[in-house]
XYZ file of C-alpha atoms in Angstrom:
359
model
C -14.894 3.744 102.175
C -11.337 4.492 101.113
C -9.761 7.453 102.902
C -8.233 8.684 99.659
C -11.722 9.118 98.227
C -12.609 11.512 101.042
C -10.189 14.129 99.746
C -12.979 15.394 97.488
C -14.623 16.817 100.622
C -11.698 19.206 100.986
C -12.861 20.982 97.850
C -15.843 22.207 99.861
C -13.484 23.744 102.429
C -10.954 25.349 100.058
C -11.599 28.961 98.971
C -9.816 28.458 95.646
C -12.024 25.550 94.566
C -15.154 27.169 95.956
C -14.469 30.192 93.760
C -13.467 28.049 90.802
C -16.837 26.275 90.992
C -18.736 29.221 92.470
C -21.907 28.706 90.447
C -22.119 25.013 91.304
C -21.523 25.730 95.009
C -24.145 28.483 94.941
C -26.738 26.204 93.343
C -25.896 23.425 95.809
C -26.367 25.565 98.901
C -29.621 27.120 97.648
C -30.958 23.630 96.978
C -29.754 22.389 100.383
C -31.422 25.273 102.249
C -34.617 24.854 100.222
C -34.785 21.116 100.958
C -34.239 21.676 104.680
C -37.008 24.277 104.721
C -39.276 21.988 102.709
C -38.570 19.066 105.058
C -39.376 21.182 108.122
C -42.676 22.214 106.577
C -43.616 18.651 105.635
C -42.591 17.150 108.986
C -44.164 19.725 111.275
C -46.929 21.126 109.037
C -45.895 24.705 109.815
C -48.682 27.209 109.127
C -47.861 29.670 106.354
C -44.626 27.713 105.787
C -44.304 28.926 102.221
C -42.949 32.208 103.607
C -39.950 30.292 104.927
C -39.174 28.985 101.436
C -39.720 32.402 99.869
C -37.330 33.980 102.367
C -34.635 31.358 101.653
C -34.760 32.197 97.956
C -34.768 35.946 98.626
C -31.780 35.775 100.978
C -29.688 33.311 98.949
C -31.002 33.394 95.419
C -29.114 36.285 93.807
C -26.309 37.007 96.293
C -23.369 34.582 96.002
C -20.897 35.971 98.541
C -20.992 35.673 102.315
C -20.808 39.410 102.952
C -23.822 40.073 100.749
C -25.802 37.111 102.120
C -25.104 38.101 105.720
C -26.055 41.715 105.084
C -29.236 40.724 103.259
C -30.241 38.128 105.847
C -29.668 40.496 108.767
C -31.638 43.238 107.049
C -34.342 40.710 106.228
C -34.567 39.593 109.867
C -34.403 43.141 111.239
C -36.979 44.415 108.781
C -39.225 41.442 109.459
C -39.086 41.925 113.223
C -39.814 45.652 113.013
C -42.459 45.123 110.348
C -44.146 42.331 112.322
C -44.231 44.522 115.434
C -45.697 47.373 113.391
C -48.273 44.967 111.950
C -49.326 43.789 115.418
C -49.718 47.422 116.481
C -51.878 48.021 113.397
C -54.069 45.027 114.272
C -54.470 46.270 117.851
C -55.430 49.732 116.577
C -57.972 48.199 114.183
C -59.898 46.732 117.099
C -60.104 50.197 118.603
C -60.664 52.146 115.394
C -60.109 51.102 111.750
C -59.315 54.718 110.903
C -56.434 54.881 113.418
C -55.139 51.556 112.047
C -55.011 52.884 108.500
C -53.445 56.155 109.646
C -50.704 54.166 111.414
C -50.114 51.988 108.352
C -49.980 55.023 106.070
C -47.416 56.728 108.315
C -45.240 53.577 108.371
C -45.466 53.187 104.598
C -44.405 56.823 104.119
C -41.442 56.372 106.476
C -40.516 53.152 104.710
C -40.584 54.880 101.328
C -38.508 57.794 102.692
C -35.718 55.660 104.117
C -35.839 53.205 101.191
C -33.929 55.817 99.175
C -31.061 55.871 101.701
C -28.363 53.431 102.786
C -30.715 51.018 104.537
C -33.038 50.752 101.572
C -33.698 47.006 101.864
C -34.334 47.148 105.622
C -36.685 50.116 105.289
C -38.591 48.511 102.441
C -39.026 45.271 104.384
C -40.459 47.084 107.405
C -43.309 48.442 105.324
C -43.716 45.241 103.311
C -43.793 42.974 106.364
C -46.230 45.240 108.162
C -48.684 44.950 105.264
C -48.148 41.156 105.023
C -48.694 40.665 108.763
C -51.551 43.098 109.310
C -53.336 42.794 105.983
C -56.311 45.157 106.290
C -56.038 45.093 110.062
C -58.506 42.291 110.562
C -56.057 39.375 110.217
C -55.838 36.848 113.077
C -52.874 37.400 115.407
C -51.824 33.771 115.148
C -51.335 34.020 111.377
C -49.248 37.187 111.791
C -46.959 35.525 114.328
C -46.485 32.452 112.140
C -45.569 34.616 109.150
C -42.960 36.451 111.221
C -41.575 33.166 112.514
C -41.260 31.741 109.005
C -39.405 34.775 107.718
C -36.914 34.569 110.598
C -36.471 30.815 110.155
C -35.904 31.219 106.418
C -33.269 33.914 107.017
C -31.431 31.701 109.514
C -31.495 28.757 107.087
C -30.099 30.996 104.367
C -27.277 32.131 106.654
C -26.488 28.527 107.641
C -26.342 27.414 104.004
C -24.077 30.344 103.128
C -21.784 29.307 105.982
C -21.630 25.713 104.739
C -20.297 26.738 101.335
C -18.622 30.064 102.175
C -18.094 31.976 98.952
C -16.300 35.021 100.335
C -15.985 38.245 98.392
C -12.490 38.850 99.788
C -11.332 35.515 98.324
C -12.853 36.224 94.905
C -11.288 39.689 95.040
C -7.869 38.223 95.895
C -7.968 35.688 93.079
C -8.982 38.270 90.480
C -6.205 40.560 91.714
C -3.662 37.726 91.442
C -4.744 37.098 87.844
C -4.356 40.789 87.033
C -0.876 40.913 88.558
C 0.208 37.936 86.466
C -1.367 39.499 83.367
C 0.448 42.781 84.002
C 3.797 41.027 84.548
C 3.491 38.924 81.381
C 2.328 41.837 79.238
C 5.041 44.167 80.516
C 7.717 41.552 79.878
C 6.572 41.012 76.283
C 6.197 44.718 75.529
C 9.600 45.544 77.023
C 11.275 42.818 74.974
C 9.353 43.938 71.878
C 7.713 40.541 71.498
C 4.619 40.049 69.370
C 1.628 40.564 71.664
C -1.980 41.690 71.322
C -1.950 44.253 74.131
C -5.547 45.266 73.450
C -6.915 41.783 74.204
C -4.760 41.419 77.330
C -5.801 44.818 78.657
C -9.446 44.019 77.935
C -9.144 40.930 80.142
C -7.383 43.063 82.768
C -10.162 45.671 82.736
C -12.844 42.976 82.845
C -11.384 41.602 86.067
C -11.065 45.128 87.443
C -14.778 45.722 86.870
C -15.650 42.450 88.608
C -13.400 43.416 91.530
C -15.162 46.781 91.807
C -18.482 44.958 92.195
C -17.040 42.861 95.047
C -15.795 45.762 97.165
C -19.041 46.357 99.080
C -19.315 42.698 100.131
C -15.566 42.559 100.893
C -15.949 45.551 103.217
C -18.848 43.796 104.965
C -16.801 40.628 105.452
C -13.519 42.198 106.510
C -14.633 45.278 108.433
C -11.889 47.230 106.629
C -12.599 50.669 105.167
C -13.538 50.746 101.497
C -10.672 53.193 100.922
C -8.152 50.347 101.252
C -9.763 48.396 98.431
C -10.270 51.533 96.359
C -6.552 52.297 96.614
C -5.691 48.895 95.130
C -8.210 49.500 92.351
C -6.512 52.816 91.508
C -3.070 51.198 91.487
C -4.281 48.615 89.002
C -5.826 51.249 86.752
C -2.492 53.049 86.802
C -0.675 49.875 85.674
C -3.257 49.341 82.949
C -2.875 52.895 81.652
C 0.920 52.640 81.607
C 0.838 49.307 79.789
C -1.514 50.777 77.208
C 0.848 53.691 76.561
C 3.870 51.383 76.475
C 2.234 49.166 73.892
C 1.719 52.165 71.603
C 5.338 53.389 71.615
C 7.466 50.327 72.420
C 7.979 49.297 68.795
C 9.340 52.734 67.913
C 12.155 52.754 70.492
C 14.347 50.162 72.218
C 14.337 52.094 75.493
C 12.028 49.683 77.282
C 14.266 46.726 76.500
C 17.485 48.531 77.462
C 17.221 47.828 81.203
C 16.941 44.041 81.303
C 17.789 43.914 85.005
C 15.089 46.420 85.891
C 12.576 44.591 83.714
C 13.291 41.255 85.404
C 12.989 42.872 88.850
C 9.574 44.330 88.050
C 8.291 41.067 86.603
C 9.604 39.156 89.621
C 7.887 41.501 92.100
C 4.554 41.320 90.259
C 4.658 37.532 89.948
C 5.596 37.089 93.596
C 2.779 39.460 94.583
C 0.341 37.422 92.481
C 1.432 34.189 94.168
C 1.311 35.790 97.616
C -2.237 37.098 97.121
C -3.524 33.819 95.697
C -2.069 31.576 98.407
C -2.081 33.981 101.395
C 1.704 34.260 101.661
C 2.556 37.786 102.854
C 6.295 36.949 102.924
C 6.289 37.122 99.123
C 5.228 40.766 99.357
C 7.912 41.817 101.812
C 10.776 42.437 99.378
C 10.689 46.029 98.046
C 11.439 46.926 94.469
C 14.519 49.098 93.961
C 13.886 52.548 92.570
C 14.390 52.880 88.839
C 17.184 54.969 87.404
C 15.864 58.481 86.936
C 15.565 59.459 83.265
C 17.082 62.824 84.252
C 20.399 61.010 84.752
C 20.431 59.951 81.083
C 21.895 62.019 78.285
C 18.903 61.627 75.978
C 15.922 60.339 77.932
C 12.983 59.234 75.808
C 9.278 58.917 76.523
C 9.780 55.182 77.100
C 12.376 55.839 79.791
C 9.813 57.895 81.679
C 7.173 55.196 81.202
C 9.511 52.493 82.500
C 10.398 54.550 85.568
C 6.727 55.311 86.247
C 5.766 51.643 85.854
C 8.515 50.691 88.306
C 7.160 53.217 90.831
C 3.527 52.115 90.342
C 4.496 48.453 90.835
C 6.322 49.265 94.060
C 3.400 51.290 95.430
C 1.040 48.423 94.653
C 3.342 45.893 96.329
C 3.614 48.075 99.448
C -0.178 48.487 99.681
C -0.734 44.756 99.287
C 1.920 43.972 101.900
C -0.173 45.956 104.410
C -3.557 44.652 103.239
C -2.970 40.899 102.956
C -2.225 40.243 106.675
C -5.437 42.108 107.542
C -7.446 39.963 105.126
C -5.899 36.813 106.567
C -7.133 37.798 110.037
C -10.769 37.817 108.874
C -12.441 34.761 110.427
C -14.105 32.522 107.839
C -17.817 31.729 108.041
C -18.799 28.753 110.105
C -17.825 25.476 108.465
C -18.599 23.356 111.478
C -21.073 21.020 109.797
C -18.743 20.193 106.923
C -15.832 19.701 109.315
C -17.933 17.369 111.452
C -18.943 15.399 108.362
C -15.316 15.236 107.240
C -14.099 13.978 110.635
C -16.971 11.511 110.854
C -16.239 10.092 107.419
C -12.524 9.936 108.182
C -13.172 8.081 111.466
C -15.569 5.688 109.733
C -13.009 4.979 107.048
C -10.239 4.319 109.577
C -12.541 2.042 111.576
C -13.359 -0.031 108.502
C -9.720 -0.252 107.446
C -8.904 -1.770 110.810
């Protein structure tokens, strides 16, 4: 095997390519986890093994990012453990009195329904669901209940392992979308300021589309990074501010040359936004270190126009965004990635095999 052909394995370890082919990677890891679970069932004839496969699909099927998968798997395991314990209690009560068993199950179902409307909705729902699955009507054999609990735990662990093999992280997707928005804002501002022909509505629609997708990633990004949601929300607000300013600029730029008067200021803003985009995409905080000089106050002009105020406000919004990102990016870079040990072992093994054959 030629060593140069092994470079394709690096795609599986690179966040950019994993996000570029996110759907393919997601399908691949679901299939890999399913096949491992299927093989375990076929090799060892695990009783009630279908619950392992069901759990794999529940944990991995609709959640692409590591933060969401980890949260769902942990809630699945926690809910399954508590629910299985509650089911065993119900079965023990049934042997004493069926009425006490059903009273216990009713109380647990009510508690599950109550807390299912709160923050731990999935965990609470699984407690009640697993209890009913394990206990049935109270007369289920204990062995079957234990095997069901084991299969749910095994399926959750397989889902976590598969998510770690192909780690689609929400913080990486969030970074890449942000980088695209920064580049979009820089290009659109440059064209508007120079009064070039541009369809600002289409560009801003793309910008807002990314912003909506970023908003959906915040919860998983918080889970992965451990950072407060307020940090991500602040970046979202900064972007909305840029979008609003660009929209207003596009409406009035053709009526006045004020935006194109300050070529030096325009180039400085574009440079800062483009450097910030590159820094966020490739994890280079040094590109975010250079501050943007304050714009000339429109009050210093003899006849300041609306565009002068817009340009000064856009300069200030760009600088605030750069400063926030300069603080956030080093924190994101400190977040340890999910385990990639198996892929790294495969990569080293294939590299060693290739070097051995070349000798």
